[in-house]
Amino acid sequence: MPVADASNPTGMTSQRDVKRSRGEDPYPLPCHRRNAVPDYYKDVDGWGADLDPADRPMSQRELPSDVETVRGEVEHRQTPTHPVFVSNEMPDLTPVFGTSCPPHGLSGRMRRLAFEYGEGTGRHWVTLLAADRVDMIESTLGALFRGAPDNIPAEKGWLMRLSGGSPMKRRLIVAAGAVTIFMMRRLLPPASPLTRATRSLRRAW
Amino acid sequence: MKAMTYRGPFRVRIEDKPMPEILHPNDAILRVTRAAICGSDIHLYHGLVPDTRIGQTFGHEFIGEIVEVGSAVDNLRPGDKVMVPFNVYCGSCYFCSRGLYSNCHNTNPSATAAGGAYGYSHTTGGYDGGQAEYVRVPFANVGPQKIPEGISDEDALMLTDACPTGYHAAQLGDIREGDTVVVFGAGPVGIYAARSAWLMGAGRVIVVDHLDYRLDFVGRWAPAETINFTGVTDIVVYLKKATDYIGADVCIDAVGCDASGDILQTLLGKNLKLVSGNAIALGWAINAARKGGTVVAIGVYGPPYSLVPMGSVMNKGLTLRSNQCPVNRQLPRLFEHVREGRLRPSEIITHRFPLDDVADAYRMFTSKLAGCIKPVLIPDGMAA
């Protein structure tokens, strides 16, 4: 264990001893920079404009109110046209709700199951996450069987990753792609079921 | 209409979707002129948020022009240029009546754990978001604000979410004169939180991240001391040294569940999804705060659980504060700051993409390419 004293705060005796234990960094380090901060903190432009807490919008965390029911005044209610899953911590369907992506297929059944559990349980959220993955598989396979397969490289922005990343990363990605294509052509027999199944996909791309 | 749609983790594209309709007398339909991609959209993009359904349109930061209003909307009419806070809220429930607009109980049937929000999965209500040509705006009589004089469109766009959230974070810290404030995360919210900390009277502002280009920006813009934690063996110990072994008065976690920096949390949270992402930034904030200090969790975490050192919170007597930002409560004061030149929110915008290039925009933002800090999407015909 290195011994630290006033003349040698980190206790390191030579460069070889600098297998730094965690936390034994000298202070300050080059990665810690002062930048444009003025010497006196009050010289920062706009300093103290909200120094008085009364000037801050959230000085009162909650505003006074005499509303005592959870829903308050509800004048109009939206009419659902498809199943909307409601948390069992809610008294009923909210007056307004989103209508994006109605539940469907196996993922929809999984979501319905998830809502039988409360928000405080892991089962509720993990089931929803699993349903999200099933939804993705259903959607991707559905597009494939409809003859309009997803253009996954474009959806993932791979071209941006190639053009926007560092030159070394670009070379690695191109090399990995070339090796993958080479190995696929060598390993896949010409008339294999996989080759036939992916023919339309490859033509689309 | 064209709209961004989610196709699975790390996959988005533009699709033709039906025009949104008035479904409630308080609704309005907005033609989007500008939409931004938020750091929290990246959690959706990565598939970390439960009940994110294939086909949903993201986007909770947008401005535009009203094209149609419901029968009960009397404060707006077609042609009005408005900015829309990311909160979907009714204004009259138990929570809204107390000013907690981000915790509305009348706009999200799927969870009491979150209020309504645009384009943020069914966990926040299932609303399609603004990364599209048109969007449905519920409770248009309370949410959208006309863009006032002296506020540019891009400043207004930043004032729909990112800027008020950073400003709210600084307020949650209850900063007093001379306090040392450490902000974890040099993304847009962290940058605004660092700037806002000076407005609240901080004596020292330190920003921690691992991306030098973001640290350079916040060091110049806020301004702030900056630390790249990849150059440090233990950032918590280093911060204790930097604060005379006392710790920071206020620590703000502006990273959320997509943090980098801990292998176990990355494996359990981001890869296996057994916990809610990687909470290491919150752990560092808790450990770097002084005893009796305040920790602000403004980075977004989803359900179910996060690995957080609660023992340290208890034994150090920390105050842990958090919430999604009730945007409309911040706006009057923020408009003053912008008009007086103390805040220039649009200066953090680094990239502007046509809406058609949304996949490239998400890739650039998530992979931190080309110095990207804040990308903005522009629908067809809205470039001017």
Coordinates of C-alpha atoms in Angstrom, one line a residue:
Chain A
M1 CA 0.0 0.0 0.0
P2 CA 1.6 3.3 -1.1
V3 CA 2.4 5.7 1.8
A4 CA 1.2 9.2 1.3
D5 CA 2.7 12.3 3.0
A6 CA 2.7 16.1 2.5
S7 CA 5.4 16.0 -0.2
N8 CA 3.9 13.1 -2.0
P9 CA 0.1 13.2 -1.7
T10 CA -0.6 10.1 -3.8
G11 CA 2.1 8.0 -2.2
M12 CA 3.3 6.9 -5.6
T13 CA 7.1 6.5 -5.7
S14 CA 7.7 5.9 -9.4
Q15 CA 5.9 5.6 -12.7
R16 CA 6.0 1.8 -12.3
D17 CA 4.1 2.1 -9.1
V18 CA 1.4 4.0 -10.8
K19 CA -1.0 1.1 -11.2
R20 CA -3.5 3.5 -9.8
S21 CA -5.9 2.2 -7.2
R22 CA -9.3 3.5 -7.8
G23 CA -9.6 7.1 -6.5
E24 CA -5.9 7.8 -6.2
D25 CA -6.0 10.3 -9.0
P26 CA -4.0 13.5 -8.4
Y27 CA -6.1 16.7 -8.3
P28 CA -6.6 18.4 -10.6
L29 CA -6.4 16.2 -13.7
P30 CA -6.1 17.3 -17.3
C31 CA -9.6 16.1 -18.0
H32 CA -10.9 18.6 -15.5
R33 CA -11.0 22.0 -17.1
R34 CA -12.1 25.4 -15.9
N35 CA -13.1 26.7 -19.3
A36 CA -14.8 30.1 -19.4
V37 CA -15.8 30.3 -15.8
P38 CA -14.7 33.7 -14.4
D39 CA -12.6 33.9 -11.2
Y40 CA -15.5 35.5 -9.2
Y41 CA -18.7 33.6 -9.5
K42 CA -20.9 36.8 -9.5
D43 CA -19.3 37.8 -12.7
V44 CA -21.1 35.1 -14.6
D45 CA -23.5 36.7 -17.1
G46 CA -27.0 36.8 -15.5
W47 CA -25.8 35.4 -12.2
G48 CA -28.4 35.6 -9.4
A49 CA -31.4 36.6 -11.6
D50 CA -33.4 34.0 -9.7
L51 CA -31.5 34.3 -6.4
D52 CA -34.6 35.2 -4.5
P53 CA -36.7 32.0 -4.2
A54 CA -39.8 34.1 -4.6
D55 CA -38.8 34.8 -8.2
R56 CA -38.7 31.1 -9.0
P57 CA -41.9 29.7 -10.6
M58 CA -41.7 26.6 -8.4
S59 CA -41.2 28.4 -5.1
Q60 CA -44.6 26.9 -4.2
R61 CA -44.4 23.3 -5.0
E62 CA -48.2 22.9 -5.1
L63 CA -50.7 25.6 -5.6
P64 CA -53.7 26.0 -3.3
S65 CA -56.8 24.2 -4.6
D66 CA -60.2 23.0 -3.3
V67 CA -60.5 20.2 -5.8
E68 CA -60.9 17.0 -3.7
T69 CA -61.8 14.4 -6.3
V70 CA -59.2 12.7 -8.5
R71 CA -60.9 13.6 -11.7
G72 CA -62.1 17.1 -10.8
E73 CA -64.6 18.7 -13.2
V74 CA -65.2 16.5 -16.3
E75 CA -67.4 18.1 -18.9
H76 CA -66.8 15.8 -21.9
R77 CA -65.6 12.3 -22.3
Q78 CA -63.8 10.8 -25.4
T79 CA -65.5 7.8 -26.8
P80 CA -63.3 4.7 -27.3
T81 CA -63.4 2.9 -30.6
H82 CA -60.9 0.2 -29.8
P83 CA -59.7 -1.5 -26.5
V84 CA -57.9 0.9 -24.2
F85 CA -56.2 -0.8 -21.3
V86 CA -56.7 0.9 -18.0
S87 CA -54.4 0.6 -15.0
N88 CA -56.1 -1.1 -12.1
E89 CA -54.9 1.9 -10.0
M90 CA -57.4 4.1 -12.0
P91 CA -61.1 4.3 -11.0
D92 CA -62.2 4.2 -14.7
L93 CA -61.1 5.2 -18.2
T94 CA -59.7 8.7 -18.4
P95 CA -61.8 11.4 -20.1
V96 CA -59.2 11.8 -22.8
F97 CA -56.7 9.2 -24.1
G98 CA -54.5 8.4 -27.0
T99 CA -55.6 6.4 -30.0
S100 CA -52.3 5.4 -31.5
C101 CA -51.7 1.7 -32.4
P102 CA -54.7 -0.3 -31.1
P103 CA -53.6 -3.6 -29.5
H104 CA -53.6 -6.6 -31.9
G105 CA -52.4 -10.2 -32.3
L106 CA -50.4 -12.0 -29.7
S107 CA -48.7 -8.8 -28.5
G108 CA -52.2 -7.4 -27.8
R109 CA -53.2 -10.4 -25.7
M110 CA -49.9 -10.1 -23.8
R111 CA -50.7 -6.4 -23.1
R112 CA -54.1 -7.3 -21.9
L113 CA -52.6 -9.9 -19.5
A114 CA -50.0 -7.3 -18.3
F115 CA -52.9 -5.0 -17.2
E116 CA -54.2 -7.6 -14.8
Y117 CA -51.2 -6.8 -12.6
G118 CA -50.7 -3.5 -10.8
E119 CA -48.1 -0.9 -11.7
G120 CA -46.1 -1.7 -8.6
T121 CA -45.4 -5.2 -9.8
G122 CA -42.5 -6.3 -12.1
R123 CA -44.8 -8.7 -13.9
H124 CA -46.8 -5.8 -15.3
W125 CA -43.8 -4.0 -16.9
V126 CA -41.8 -7.0 -17.9
T127 CA -44.9 -8.5 -19.7
L128 CA -45.3 -5.2 -21.5
L129 CA -41.7 -5.2 -22.6
A130 CA -42.0 -8.8 -23.8
A131 CA -45.2 -7.7 -25.7
D132 CA -43.1 -4.9 -27.4
R133 CA -40.6 -7.5 -28.7
V134 CA -43.4 -9.8 -29.9
D135 CA -45.1 -6.8 -31.6
M136 CA -41.8 -6.1 -33.4
I137 CA -41.6 -9.7 -34.6
E138 CA -45.2 -9.8 -35.7
S139 CA -44.8 -6.5 -37.6
T140 CA -41.5 -7.5 -39.3
L141 CA -42.8 -10.9 -40.3
G142 CA -46.1 -9.5 -41.4
A143 CA -44.3 -7.0 -43.7
L144 CA -42.2 -9.8 -45.1
F145 CA -45.2 -12.1 -45.9
R146 CA -47.1 -9.2 -47.5
G147 CA -44.2 -8.8 -50.0
A148 CA -43.2 -5.4 -48.6
P149 CA -40.3 -6.3 -46.3
D150 CA -38.8 -3.6 -44.0
N151 CA -35.7 -1.9 -45.2
I152 CA -33.9 -2.5 -41.9
P153 CA -30.5 -0.9 -42.8
A154 CA -32.3 2.3 -43.7
E155 CA -34.5 2.2 -40.6
K156 CA -31.4 1.8 -38.5
G157 CA -29.7 4.7 -40.2
W158 CA -26.7 2.5 -41.1
L159 CA -25.6 4.8 -43.9
M160 CA -25.4 7.7 -41.4
R161 CA -23.4 5.5 -39.1
L162 CA -21.0 4.8 -41.9
S163 CA -20.7 8.4 -43.1
G164 CA -20.8 10.1 -39.7
G165 CA -18.5 7.8 -37.7
S166 CA -14.7 7.8 -37.4
P167 CA -12.7 6.5 -40.4
M168 CA -11.5 3.5 -38.5
K169 CA -15.1 2.5 -37.5
R170 CA -16.2 2.9 -41.1
R171 CA -13.4 0.6 -42.3
L172 CA -14.3 -2.0 -39.6
I173 CA -18.0 -1.9 -40.6
V174 CA -17.3 -2.3 -44.3
A175 CA -14.8 -5.1 -43.6
A176 CA -17.3 -6.9 -41.4
G177 CA -20.0 -6.6 -44.0
A178 CA -17.8 -7.9 -46.8
V179 CA -16.7 -10.9 -44.7
T180 CA -20.4 -11.6 -43.8
I181 CA -21.5 -11.6 -47.4
F182 CA -18.5 -13.7 -48.5
M183 CA -19.3 -16.3 -45.8
M184 CA -23.0 -16.4 -46.6
R185 CA -22.3 -17.1 -50.3
R186 CA -19.8 -19.8 -49.4
L187 CA -21.9 -21.5 -46.7
L188 CA -25.4 -21.3 -48.2
P189 CA -26.0 -23.8 -51.0
P190 CA -27.5 -22.2 -54.1
A191 CA -31.0 -23.8 -53.9
S192 CA -31.4 -23.9 -50.1
P193 CA -34.8 -23.0 -48.5
L194 CA -33.1 -20.0 -46.8
T195 CA -31.7 -18.7 -50.1
R196 CA -35.1 -19.0 -51.8
A197 CA -36.9 -17.4 -48.8
T198 CA -34.5 -14.4 -48.8
R199 CA -34.5 -13.9 -52.6
S200 CA -37.4 -11.4 -52.6
L201 CA -35.8 -9.6 -49.6
R202 CA -32.5 -9.4 -51.3
R203 CA -34.1 -8.1 -54.5
A204 CA -36.0 -5.5 -52.6
W205 CA -32.8 -4.2 -51.1
Chain B
M1 CA -49.8 12.7 -44.0
K2 CA -46.1 11.8 -43.4
A3 CA -45.2 10.7 -39.9
M4 CA -42.2 9.1 -38.2
T5 CA -43.1 5.6 -37.1
Y6 CA -41.3 3.3 -34.7
R7 CA -40.5 -0.2 -36.1
G8 CA -38.6 -1.7 -33.2
P9 CA -35.5 -1.0 -31.2
F10 CA -33.1 1.2 -33.2
R11 CA -35.6 1.3 -36.2
V12 CA -37.7 4.2 -37.3
R13 CA -39.0 5.3 -40.7
I14 CA -41.4 7.7 -42.4
E15 CA -44.8 6.3 -43.3
D16 CA -48.0 7.6 -44.7
K17 CA -50.6 7.8 -41.8
P18 CA -54.1 9.1 -41.7
M19 CA -54.6 12.7 -40.7
P20 CA -55.4 13.1 -37.0
E21 CA -59.0 14.0 -36.1
I22 CA -60.9 15.9 -33.5
L23 CA -62.0 13.3 -31.0
H24 CA -63.0 15.5 -28.0
P25 CA -64.4 19.0 -27.9
N26 CA -61.2 20.3 -26.3
D27 CA -58.9 19.0 -29.1
A28 CA -57.1 20.9 -31.8
I29 CA -55.2 19.8 -34.8
L30 CA -51.8 21.4 -35.4
R31 CA -49.7 21.6 -38.5
V32 CA -46.2 21.0 -37.2
T33 CA -43.5 23.5 -38.4
R34 CA -40.6 22.3 -36.2
A35 CA -40.1 19.2 -34.1
A36 CA -37.1 18.3 -32.0
I37 CA -35.7 15.0 -31.0
C38 CA -35.3 14.8 -27.2
G39 CA -32.7 12.7 -25.3
S40 CA -35.7 10.9 -23.8
D41 CA -36.8 9.9 -27.3
I42 CA -33.6 7.9 -27.4
H43 CA -34.9 5.7 -24.5
L44 CA -37.9 4.9 -26.7
Y45 CA -35.6 4.4 -29.7
H46 CA -33.6 1.9 -27.7
G47 CA -36.7 0.0 -26.6
L48 CA -36.3 0.7 -22.9
V49 CA -39.8 2.1 -22.3
P50 CA -42.5 -0.6 -21.8
D51 CA -45.6 -0.5 -24.0
T52 CA -43.9 1.2 -26.9
R53 CA -46.0 -0.1 -29.8
I54 CA -44.9 -0.6 -33.4
G55 CA -46.3 2.2 -35.5
Q56 CA -46.3 4.9 -32.9
T57 CA -45.1 8.4 -33.8
F58 CA -42.7 9.9 -31.3
G59 CA -42.1 13.6 -30.6
H60 CA -43.0 15.7 -27.6
E61 CA -41.2 18.9 -28.6
F62 CA -42.9 20.7 -31.4
I63 CA -44.4 24.0 -32.5
G64 CA -46.8 24.8 -35.3
E65 CA -49.9 26.4 -36.6
I66 CA -53.5 25.5 -35.6
V67 CA -55.6 24.2 -38.5
E68 CA -58.7 23.0 -36.7
V69 CA -60.2 23.4 -33.2
G70 CA -62.9 21.5 -31.3
S71 CA -66.2 23.1 -30.2
A72 CA -65.0 23.8 -26.6
V73 CA -61.7 25.6 -27.6
D74 CA -62.3 29.3 -27.4
N75 CA -58.8 30.7 -26.8
L76 CA -57.2 29.5 -30.1
R77 CA -58.3 29.6 -33.7
P78 CA -57.0 28.3 -37.1
G79 CA -53.9 30.3 -38.1
D80 CA -52.5 30.8 -34.6
K81 CA -48.8 30.0 -34.2
V82 CA -48.4 28.1 -31.0
M83 CA -45.8 26.2 -28.9
V84 CA -47.0 23.0 -27.3
P85 CA -45.6 21.9 -23.9
F86 CA -44.9 18.2 -23.8
N87 CA -47.4 17.7 -21.0
V88 CA -50.9 16.6 -22.1
Y89 CA -52.9 17.8 -19.2
C90 CA -56.6 18.8 -18.4
G91 CA -56.0 21.7 -16.0
S92 CA -58.8 20.7 -13.6
C93 CA -58.1 17.3 -12.0
Y94 CA -56.8 16.9 -8.4
F95 CA -53.2 17.3 -9.5
C96 CA -53.5 19.9 -12.3
S97 CA -55.5 22.1 -10.0
R98 CA -52.4 22.1 -7.7
G99 CA -50.1 23.1 -10.5
L100 CA -48.7 19.6 -11.1
Y101 CA -49.5 19.6 -14.9
S102 CA -47.0 16.9 -15.6
N103 CA -48.9 14.5 -13.2
C104 CA -52.4 14.9 -14.8
H105 CA -54.8 12.1 -13.8
N106 CA -57.2 12.6 -16.7
T107 CA -55.0 12.1 -19.7
N108 CA -53.2 8.7 -19.2
P109 CA -55.3 5.6 -18.6
S110 CA -52.4 3.2 -18.7
A111 CA -50.5 4.3 -15.7
T112 CA -50.9 6.5 -12.6
A113 CA -47.1 6.6 -12.4
A114 CA -46.9 9.1 -15.3
G115 CA -49.0 11.9 -16.6
G116 CA -50.0 12.3 -20.3
A117 CA -47.2 13.1 -22.8
Y118 CA -47.1 13.3 -26.6
G119 CA -45.4 10.5 -28.5
Y120 CA -44.0 8.7 -25.4
S121 CA -45.5 5.2 -25.6
H122 CA -48.8 4.0 -24.1
T123 CA -47.2 4.3 -20.7
T124 CA -47.9 8.0 -21.0
G125 CA -51.3 7.8 -22.7
G126 CA -50.7 6.5 -26.2
Y127 CA -50.8 9.8 -28.0
D128 CA -49.0 10.1 -31.4
G129 CA -46.3 12.8 -31.2
G130 CA -45.2 15.7 -33.2
Q131 CA -42.5 14.2 -35.5
A132 CA -45.1 14.3 -38.2
E133 CA -46.8 16.8 -40.5
Y134 CA -49.9 17.1 -38.3
V135 CA -50.7 16.2 -34.7
R136 CA -53.8 16.0 -32.4
V137 CA -53.4 18.3 -29.4
P138 CA -55.8 17.4 -26.6
F139 CA -56.9 20.1 -24.1
A140 CA -55.9 22.8 -26.4
N141 CA -57.7 25.3 -24.2
V142 CA -55.0 24.9 -21.5
G143 CA -51.8 23.4 -23.0
P144 CA -50.6 25.3 -26.2
Q145 CA -49.3 28.8 -25.8
K146 CA -49.2 31.4 -28.6
I147 CA -45.6 32.2 -29.4
P148 CA -45.1 35.6 -27.8
E149 CA -43.3 38.6 -29.3
G150 CA -39.6 38.6 -29.0
I151 CA -39.3 34.8 -28.9
S152 CA -38.0 33.1 -32.1
D153 CA -39.5 29.9 -33.4
E154 CA -36.5 27.9 -32.5
D155 CA -36.3 29.4 -29.0
A156 CA -40.0 28.5 -28.6
L157 CA -39.2 25.0 -29.7
M158 CA -36.6 24.6 -27.0
L159 CA -39.0 26.0 -24.5
T160 CA -41.5 23.2 -25.0
D161 CA -39.4 20.7 -23.0
A162 CA -35.6 20.8 -22.8
C163 CA -35.1 24.3 -21.5
P164 CA -37.9 24.3 -18.9
T165 CA -36.8 20.8 -17.7
G166 CA -33.2 22.0 -17.1
Y167 CA -34.6 25.2 -15.4
H168 CA -37.0 23.1 -13.3
A169 CA -34.1 20.8 -12.3
A170 CA -32.1 23.8 -11.0
Q171 CA -35.1 24.9 -9.0
L172 CA -35.6 21.4 -7.5
G173 CA -32.1 21.7 -6.2
D174 CA -33.1 24.6 -4.0
I175 CA -29.8 26.3 -4.9
R176 CA -28.6 29.0 -2.5
E177 CA -26.0 31.7 -3.0
G178 CA -22.5 30.2 -3.3
D179 CA -23.6 26.5 -3.6
T180 CA -21.5 24.0 -5.5
V181 CA -23.7 22.3 -8.1
V182 CA -22.6 19.2 -10.0
V183 CA -24.6 18.3 -13.1
F184 CA -24.2 14.8 -14.5
G185 CA -24.8 14.7 -18.2
A186 CA -23.9 17.4 -20.8
G187 CA -26.9 16.8 -23.0
P188 CA -29.4 19.6 -23.7
V189 CA -31.1 19.3 -20.3
G190 CA -27.8 19.2 -18.4
I191 CA -26.6 22.2 -20.4
Y192 CA -29.7 24.2 -19.5
A193 CA -29.5 23.0 -15.9
A194 CA -25.9 24.3 -15.6
R195 CA -26.9 27.7 -17.1
S196 CA -29.9 27.9 -14.8
A197 CA -27.8 27.0 -11.7
W198 CA -25.9 30.3 -12.2
L199 CA -29.3 32.2 -12.4
M200 CA -30.2 30.7 -9.1
G201 CA -27.0 32.0 -7.5
A202 CA -24.6 29.0 -7.6
G203 CA -21.0 29.7 -6.6
R204 CA -19.6 26.8 -8.6
V205 CA -21.0 24.7 -11.4
I206 CA -19.3 21.5 -12.5
V207 CA -20.6 19.3 -15.4
V208 CA -19.6 15.7 -15.8
D209 CA -19.8 13.6 -19.0
H210 CA -17.7 11.4 -21.3
L211 CA -18.1 13.3 -24.5
D212 CA -15.5 16.1 -25.0
Y213 CA -17.4 18.0 -27.7
R214 CA -20.4 18.4 -25.3
L215 CA -18.2 19.3 -22.4
D216 CA -16.5 22.0 -24.6
F217 CA -19.9 23.4 -25.5
V218 CA -21.3 23.6 -21.9
G219 CA -17.9 24.9 -20.7
R220 CA -18.2 27.8 -23.0
W221 CA -22.0 28.3 -23.0
A222 CA -23.1 27.9 -19.4
P223 CA -20.2 28.4 -18.5
A224 CA -19.0 25.6 -16.3
E225 CA -16.0 23.6 -15.1
T226 CA -16.1 20.3 -16.9
I227 CA -14.8 16.8 -16.1
N228 CA -14.5 13.9 -18.6
F229 CA -15.1 10.9 -16.2
T230 CA -13.3 8.5 -18.5
G231 CA -10.1 10.2 -17.5
V232 CA -10.8 9.6 -13.8
T233 CA -10.6 6.3 -11.9
D234 CA -13.4 7.1 -9.5
I235 CA -15.4 10.2 -10.3
V236 CA -17.1 10.2 -6.8
V237 CA -13.7 10.3 -5.0
Y238 CA -12.4 12.9 -7.5
L239 CA -15.5 15.1 -6.9
K240 CA -14.9 14.8 -3.1
K241 CA -11.3 16.0 -3.6
A242 CA -12.6 18.8 -5.8
T243 CA -14.9 20.0 -3.0
D244 CA -12.5 19.8 -0.1
Y245 CA -13.8 16.3 0.8
I246 CA -17.2 17.8 1.7
G247 CA -19.2 16.9 -1.4
A248 CA -21.4 19.0 -3.6
D249 CA -24.4 20.9 -2.2
V250 CA -26.6 20.0 -5.1
C251 CA -26.1 17.1 -7.6
I252 CA -28.3 17.0 -10.7
D253 CA -28.7 13.7 -12.6
A254 CA -29.5 14.8 -16.1
V255 CA -28.6 11.5 -17.7
G256 CA -31.4 9.0 -17.0
C257 CA -31.6 5.4 -17.7
D258 CA -29.3 5.4 -20.8
A259 CA -26.2 6.1 -18.8
S260 CA -22.8 4.7 -19.6
G261 CA -20.2 3.8 -16.9
D262 CA -21.1 0.6 -15.1
I263 CA -20.8 -2.8 -16.6
L264 CA -23.3 -4.6 -14.3
Q265 CA -26.0 -2.0 -14.7
T266 CA -25.5 -1.9 -18.5
L267 CA -25.9 -5.7 -18.6
L268 CA -28.9 -5.9 -16.4
G269 CA -30.6 -2.8 -17.5
K270 CA -29.8 -1.9 -21.1
N271 CA -29.1 -5.4 -22.4
L272 CA -31.3 -7.8 -20.4
K273 CA -33.9 -5.1 -19.5
L274 CA -34.3 -6.7 -16.0
V275 CA -34.1 -3.3 -14.4
S276 CA -34.8 0.1 -15.8
G277 CA -31.7 0.9 -17.7
N278 CA -28.4 2.0 -16.2
A279 CA -28.8 4.2 -13.1
I280 CA -25.1 4.8 -12.5
A281 CA -25.4 8.6 -13.0
L282 CA -28.0 8.7 -10.2
G283 CA -25.7 6.6 -8.0
W284 CA -22.8 9.0 -8.6
A285 CA -25.0 11.9 -7.8
I286 CA -26.1 10.4 -4.5
N287 CA -22.5 9.5 -3.6
A288 CA -21.0 12.8 -4.6
A289 CA -23.5 14.9 -2.8
R290 CA -22.6 16.2 0.7
K291 CA -24.4 15.0 3.8
G292 CA -27.6 17.0 4.0
G293 CA -27.4 17.9 0.4
T294 CA -29.9 17.7 -2.4
V295 CA -30.0 15.3 -5.3
V296 CA -32.2 16.0 -8.3
A297 CA -33.2 13.2 -10.6
I298 CA -34.3 14.9 -13.8
G299 CA -33.1 12.3 -16.2
V300 CA -35.8 10.0 -17.3
Y301 CA -36.2 6.5 -15.8
G302 CA -38.8 4.0 -16.8
P303 CA -40.4 1.2 -14.8
P304 CA -39.9 -1.3 -13.2
Y305 CA -37.0 -0.8 -10.9
S306 CA -33.6 0.9 -10.8
L307 CA -30.4 -0.1 -8.9
V308 CA -29.8 3.0 -6.7
P309 CA -27.8 3.3 -3.4
M310 CA -30.8 4.2 -1.2
G311 CA -28.7 3.4 1.9
S312 CA -26.5 6.4 1.1
V313 CA -29.6 8.6 0.6
M314 CA -30.8 7.6 4.1
N315 CA -27.6 7.7 6.0
K316 CA -26.4 11.0 4.4
G317 CA -29.7 12.7 5.0
L318 CA -30.1 13.6 1.4
T319 CA -33.2 15.3 -0.1
L320 CA -34.1 13.5 -3.3
R321 CA -36.3 15.5 -5.6
S322 CA -37.7 14.8 -8.9
N323 CA -40.6 15.2 -11.3
Q324 CA -41.4 15.7 -14.9
C325 CA -41.4 19.4 -15.6
P326 CA -44.8 21.3 -15.5
V327 CA -43.8 23.4 -18.5
N328 CA -46.5 26.1 -18.4
R329 CA -45.5 27.1 -14.9
Q330 CA -42.0 27.9 -16.0
L331 CA -42.8 29.7 -19.2
P332 CA -43.6 33.2 -17.9
R333 CA -40.3 33.5 -16.1
L334 CA -38.4 31.8 -19.0
F335 CA -39.8 34.3 -21.5
E336 CA -38.4 37.1 -19.3
H337 CA -35.0 35.4 -19.2
V338 CA -35.0 34.9 -23.0
R339 CA -36.1 38.5 -23.7
E340 CA -33.4 39.9 -21.3
G341 CA -30.7 37.7 -23.1
R342 CA -29.9 35.6 -20.0
L343 CA -30.9 32.5 -21.8
R344 CA -30.5 31.8 -25.5
P345 CA -32.1 28.3 -25.8
S346 CA -31.8 27.9 -29.6
E347 CA -28.0 28.1 -29.5
I348 CA -27.8 24.4 -28.6
I349 CA -29.4 23.3 -31.8
T350 CA -26.6 21.7 -33.9
H351 CA -28.4 19.9 -36.7
R352 CA -31.5 20.4 -38.8
F353 CA -33.0 17.5 -40.8
P354 CA -35.9 17.2 -43.2
L355 CA -38.6 15.0 -41.7
D356 CA -37.9 12.4 -44.4
D357 CA -34.4 11.8 -42.9
V358 CA -35.7 11.0 -39.4
A359 CA -33.9 7.6 -39.4
D360 CA -30.6 9.3 -40.0
A361 CA -31.4 12.0 -37.4
Y362 CA -32.0 9.3 -34.7
R363 CA -28.9 7.4 -35.7
M364 CA -26.8 10.6 -35.5
F365 CA -28.3 11.6 -32.1
T366 CA -28.0 8.2 -30.5
S367 CA -24.5 7.5 -31.8
K368 CA -23.3 11.0 -30.9
L369 CA -22.0 11.6 -34.5
A370 CA -20.8 14.8 -36.0
G371 CA -20.9 16.8 -32.8
C372 CA -24.7 16.4 -32.4
I373 CA -26.2 18.0 -29.4
K374 CA -29.8 18.8 -30.4
P375 CA -31.3 17.8 -33.8
V376 CA -34.5 19.4 -35.2
L377 CA -36.8 18.0 -37.8
I378 CA -38.4 20.1 -40.4
P379 CA -41.5 18.8 -42.3
D380 CA -41.8 19.4 -46.0
G381 CA -42.6 23.0 -46.9
M382 CA -41.7 24.4 -43.5
A383 CA -38.0 25.2 -44.2
A384 CA -38.4 29.0 -44.1

